[in-house]
Every structure is written in C-alpha cells, then in structure tokens.
Coordinates of C-alpha atoms in Angstrom, one line a residue:
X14 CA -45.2 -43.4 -15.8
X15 CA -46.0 -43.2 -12.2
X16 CA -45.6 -39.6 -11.8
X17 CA -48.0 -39.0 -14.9
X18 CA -51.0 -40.3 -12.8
X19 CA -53.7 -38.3 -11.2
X20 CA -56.4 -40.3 -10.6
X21 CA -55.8 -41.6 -6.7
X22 CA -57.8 -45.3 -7.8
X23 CA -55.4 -46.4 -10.1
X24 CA -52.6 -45.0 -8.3
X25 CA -53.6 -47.6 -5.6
X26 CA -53.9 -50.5 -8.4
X27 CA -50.7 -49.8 -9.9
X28 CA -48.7 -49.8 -6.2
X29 CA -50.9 -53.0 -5.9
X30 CA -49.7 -54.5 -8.6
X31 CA -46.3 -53.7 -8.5
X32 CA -46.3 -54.9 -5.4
X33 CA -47.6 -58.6 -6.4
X34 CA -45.6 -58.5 -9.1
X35 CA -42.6 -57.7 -7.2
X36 CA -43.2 -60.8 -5.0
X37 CA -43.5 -63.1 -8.0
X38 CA -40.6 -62.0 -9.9
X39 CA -38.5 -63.0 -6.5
X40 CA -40.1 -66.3 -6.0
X41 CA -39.1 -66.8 -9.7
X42 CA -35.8 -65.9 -9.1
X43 CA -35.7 -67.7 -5.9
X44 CA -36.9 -71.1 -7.9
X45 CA -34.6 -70.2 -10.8
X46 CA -31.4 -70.2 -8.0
X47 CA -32.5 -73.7 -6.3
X48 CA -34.6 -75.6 -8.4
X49 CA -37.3 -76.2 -5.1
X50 CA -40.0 -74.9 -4.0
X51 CA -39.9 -71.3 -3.3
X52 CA -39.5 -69.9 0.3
X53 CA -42.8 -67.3 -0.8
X54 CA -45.3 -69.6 -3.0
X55 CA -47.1 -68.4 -5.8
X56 CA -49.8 -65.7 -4.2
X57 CA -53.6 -65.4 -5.8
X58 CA -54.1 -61.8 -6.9
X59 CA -57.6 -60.8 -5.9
X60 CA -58.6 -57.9 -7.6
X61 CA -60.7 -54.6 -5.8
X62 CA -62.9 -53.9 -8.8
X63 CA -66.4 -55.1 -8.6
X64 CA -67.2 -57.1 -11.8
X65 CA -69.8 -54.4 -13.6
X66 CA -68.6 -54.1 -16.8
X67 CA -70.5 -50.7 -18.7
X68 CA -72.1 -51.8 -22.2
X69 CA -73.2 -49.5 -24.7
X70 CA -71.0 -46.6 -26.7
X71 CA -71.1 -43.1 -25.9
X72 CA -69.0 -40.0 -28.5
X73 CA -65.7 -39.3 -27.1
X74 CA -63.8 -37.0 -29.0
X75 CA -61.2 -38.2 -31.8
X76 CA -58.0 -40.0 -30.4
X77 CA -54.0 -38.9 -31.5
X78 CA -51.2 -40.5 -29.9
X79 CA -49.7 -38.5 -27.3
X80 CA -46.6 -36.1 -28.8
X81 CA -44.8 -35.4 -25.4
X82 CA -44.7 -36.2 -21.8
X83 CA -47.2 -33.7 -20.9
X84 CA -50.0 -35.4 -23.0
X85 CA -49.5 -38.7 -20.8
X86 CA -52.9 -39.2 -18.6
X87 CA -54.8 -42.0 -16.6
X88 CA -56.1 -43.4 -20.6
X89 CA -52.6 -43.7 -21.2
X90 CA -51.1 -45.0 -18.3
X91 CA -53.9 -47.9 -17.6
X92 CA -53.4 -48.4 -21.6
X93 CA -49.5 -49.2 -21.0
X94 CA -50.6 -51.5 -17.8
X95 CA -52.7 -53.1 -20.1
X96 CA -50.4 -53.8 -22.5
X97 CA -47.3 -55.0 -20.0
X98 CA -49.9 -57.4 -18.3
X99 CA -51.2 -58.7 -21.5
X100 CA -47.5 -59.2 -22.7
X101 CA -46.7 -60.6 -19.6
X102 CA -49.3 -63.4 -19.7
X103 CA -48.7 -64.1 -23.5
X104 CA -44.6 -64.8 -22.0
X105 CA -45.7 -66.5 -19.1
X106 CA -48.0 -69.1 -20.9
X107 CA -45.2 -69.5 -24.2
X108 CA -42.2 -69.8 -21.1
X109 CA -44.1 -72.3 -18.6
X110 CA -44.6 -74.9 -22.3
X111 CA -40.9 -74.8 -22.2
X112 CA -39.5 -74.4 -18.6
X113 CA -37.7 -77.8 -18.0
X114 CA -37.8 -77.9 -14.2
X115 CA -40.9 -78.7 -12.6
X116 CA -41.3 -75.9 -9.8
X117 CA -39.9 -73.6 -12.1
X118 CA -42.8 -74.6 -14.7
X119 CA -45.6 -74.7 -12.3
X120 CA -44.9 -71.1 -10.7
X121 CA -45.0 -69.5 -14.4
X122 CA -48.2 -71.8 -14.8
X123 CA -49.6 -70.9 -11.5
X124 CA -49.1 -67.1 -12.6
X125 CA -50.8 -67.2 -15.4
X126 CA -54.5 -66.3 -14.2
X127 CA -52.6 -63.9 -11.5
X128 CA -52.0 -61.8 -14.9
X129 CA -55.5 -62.2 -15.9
X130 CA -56.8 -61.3 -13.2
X131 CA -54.9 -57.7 -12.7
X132 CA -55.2 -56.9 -16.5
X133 CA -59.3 -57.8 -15.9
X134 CA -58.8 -55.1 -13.1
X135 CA -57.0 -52.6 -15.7
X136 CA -59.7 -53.0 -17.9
X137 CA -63.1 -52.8 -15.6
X138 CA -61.1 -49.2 -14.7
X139 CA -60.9 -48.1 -18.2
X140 CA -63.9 -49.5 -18.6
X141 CA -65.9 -47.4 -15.8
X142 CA -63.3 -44.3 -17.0
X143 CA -65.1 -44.9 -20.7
X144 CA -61.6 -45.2 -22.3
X145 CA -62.4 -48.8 -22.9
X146 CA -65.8 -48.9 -24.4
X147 CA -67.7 -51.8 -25.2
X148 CA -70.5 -52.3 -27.5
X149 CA -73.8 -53.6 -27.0
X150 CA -75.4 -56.0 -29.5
X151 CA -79.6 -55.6 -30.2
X152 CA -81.4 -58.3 -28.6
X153 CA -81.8 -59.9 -32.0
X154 CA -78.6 -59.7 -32.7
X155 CA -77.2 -61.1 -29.7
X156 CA -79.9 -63.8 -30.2
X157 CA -79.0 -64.6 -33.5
X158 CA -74.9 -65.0 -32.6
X159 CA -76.5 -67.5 -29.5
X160 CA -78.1 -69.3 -31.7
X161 CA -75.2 -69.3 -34.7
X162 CA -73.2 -72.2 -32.4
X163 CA -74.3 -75.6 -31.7
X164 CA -72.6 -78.9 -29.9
X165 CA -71.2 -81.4 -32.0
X166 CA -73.7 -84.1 -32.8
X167 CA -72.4 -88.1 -32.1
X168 CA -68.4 -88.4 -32.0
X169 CA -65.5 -87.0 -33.6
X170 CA -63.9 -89.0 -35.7
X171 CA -60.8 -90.7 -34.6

C-alpha cells in the first residue's frame, strides 16, 4: 500500500517501521538457525509522536469501505498498519507462551512492547488526522467510572 500514501509523515513512520521490523524478523531468524543469542539483539522502538492524544468528537462524514484501488488513502493505510501491528503483537505474545528455546522465547517476549509501541504511534497519527476519534466523558461521568472501582479489602481467599 506504499504507493497509496500521500501524507509525507506517515510515509516516514511506515519506512521506520519497516525498517525495525526488518531488523527483528532477522534476529528471529538468526535465533531460530542457532539457538544463541542473536548477532543484532532485540532493538527498543522509540516512537517520533509526541504523546497528545485529541479527546472529544467532531462530524465526519459517513464511512463505506473502499471499492477499488483508487479509494485507498492515509485513513486506510495507517488503518491496515494498525491492524498488522495489532495482529502482530497478539502472535507474538500467544508464540513467546510456547517457544521452547529460551533466546528464541525472550526475543518474541522482548518484542512485544516494540509492537506496542509503533501501533501507539499508528494511532496518535490517526488520532491527530481525526480518523481515530476518541470520546470524552463529562466530568461527572468520568468521576462516577473513578469512583465505580475500589481495592480489594483484607485477603483473597486461598
């Protein structure tokens, strides 16, 4: 979907992560081969966004599913980023409960909140884009849902 974006932002974030990613799938595959530690250890992705996330709703105008090539835009493409990062960390968490080696099992572990951490990115962008918009409780309301949870009182019972 590459060729489908126009904004020059997430052009940037998408070579970023493809270039992380492309570093972790060959230190997976370079633990897979020899079963030690990986020449190239498990990076931290460190995301450009700021952290300002934009609360409230404003009208946007009805949403269809694209119908051809031509309809795919930014919304789109940050969508499909979403979705392969959110995937990604769903497989990584399910494979690194599994993975019998050691190294193997801590560089899928280790991964994990690399994921996170780009599909956070993915999602301030469509946040600050408004094609990810999130709503904004009343005061009371938020109030209420604070004070709707307390701790357990004493100990659980064995």
């Amino acid at each position: 979907y590459e060729q489908h974006i126009q904004d020059p932002e997430l052009n940037t974030m998408l070579q970023q992560h493809k270039t992380f990613i492309t570093q972790l799938y060959n230190t997976i595959v370079d633990t897979l081969k020899t079963g030690q530690d990986p020449a190239v250890k498990t990076q931290v992705y460190k995301m450009s966004q700021n952290n300002d996330v934009l609360y409230g709703m404003q009208p946007t105008q009805p949403k269809s599913p694209a119908q051809n090539v031509n309809e795919i835009n930014d919304q789109c493409v940050s969508s499909f980023m979403m979705g392969i990062l959110k995937s990604s960390a769903s497989a990584f968490t399910t494979t690194s409960l599994e993975t019998t080696n050691p190294v193997l099992r801590r560089v899928f572990a280790d991964s994990i909140p690399n994921l996170i951490e780009m599909a956070y990115e993915v999602f301030l962008y469509q946040n600050k884009h408004q094609y990810y918009q999130v709503p904004q409780l009343k005061p009371q309301d938020m109030q209420n849902y604070l004070n709707s949870f307390g701790p357990v009182q004493g100990t659980m019972p064995h």
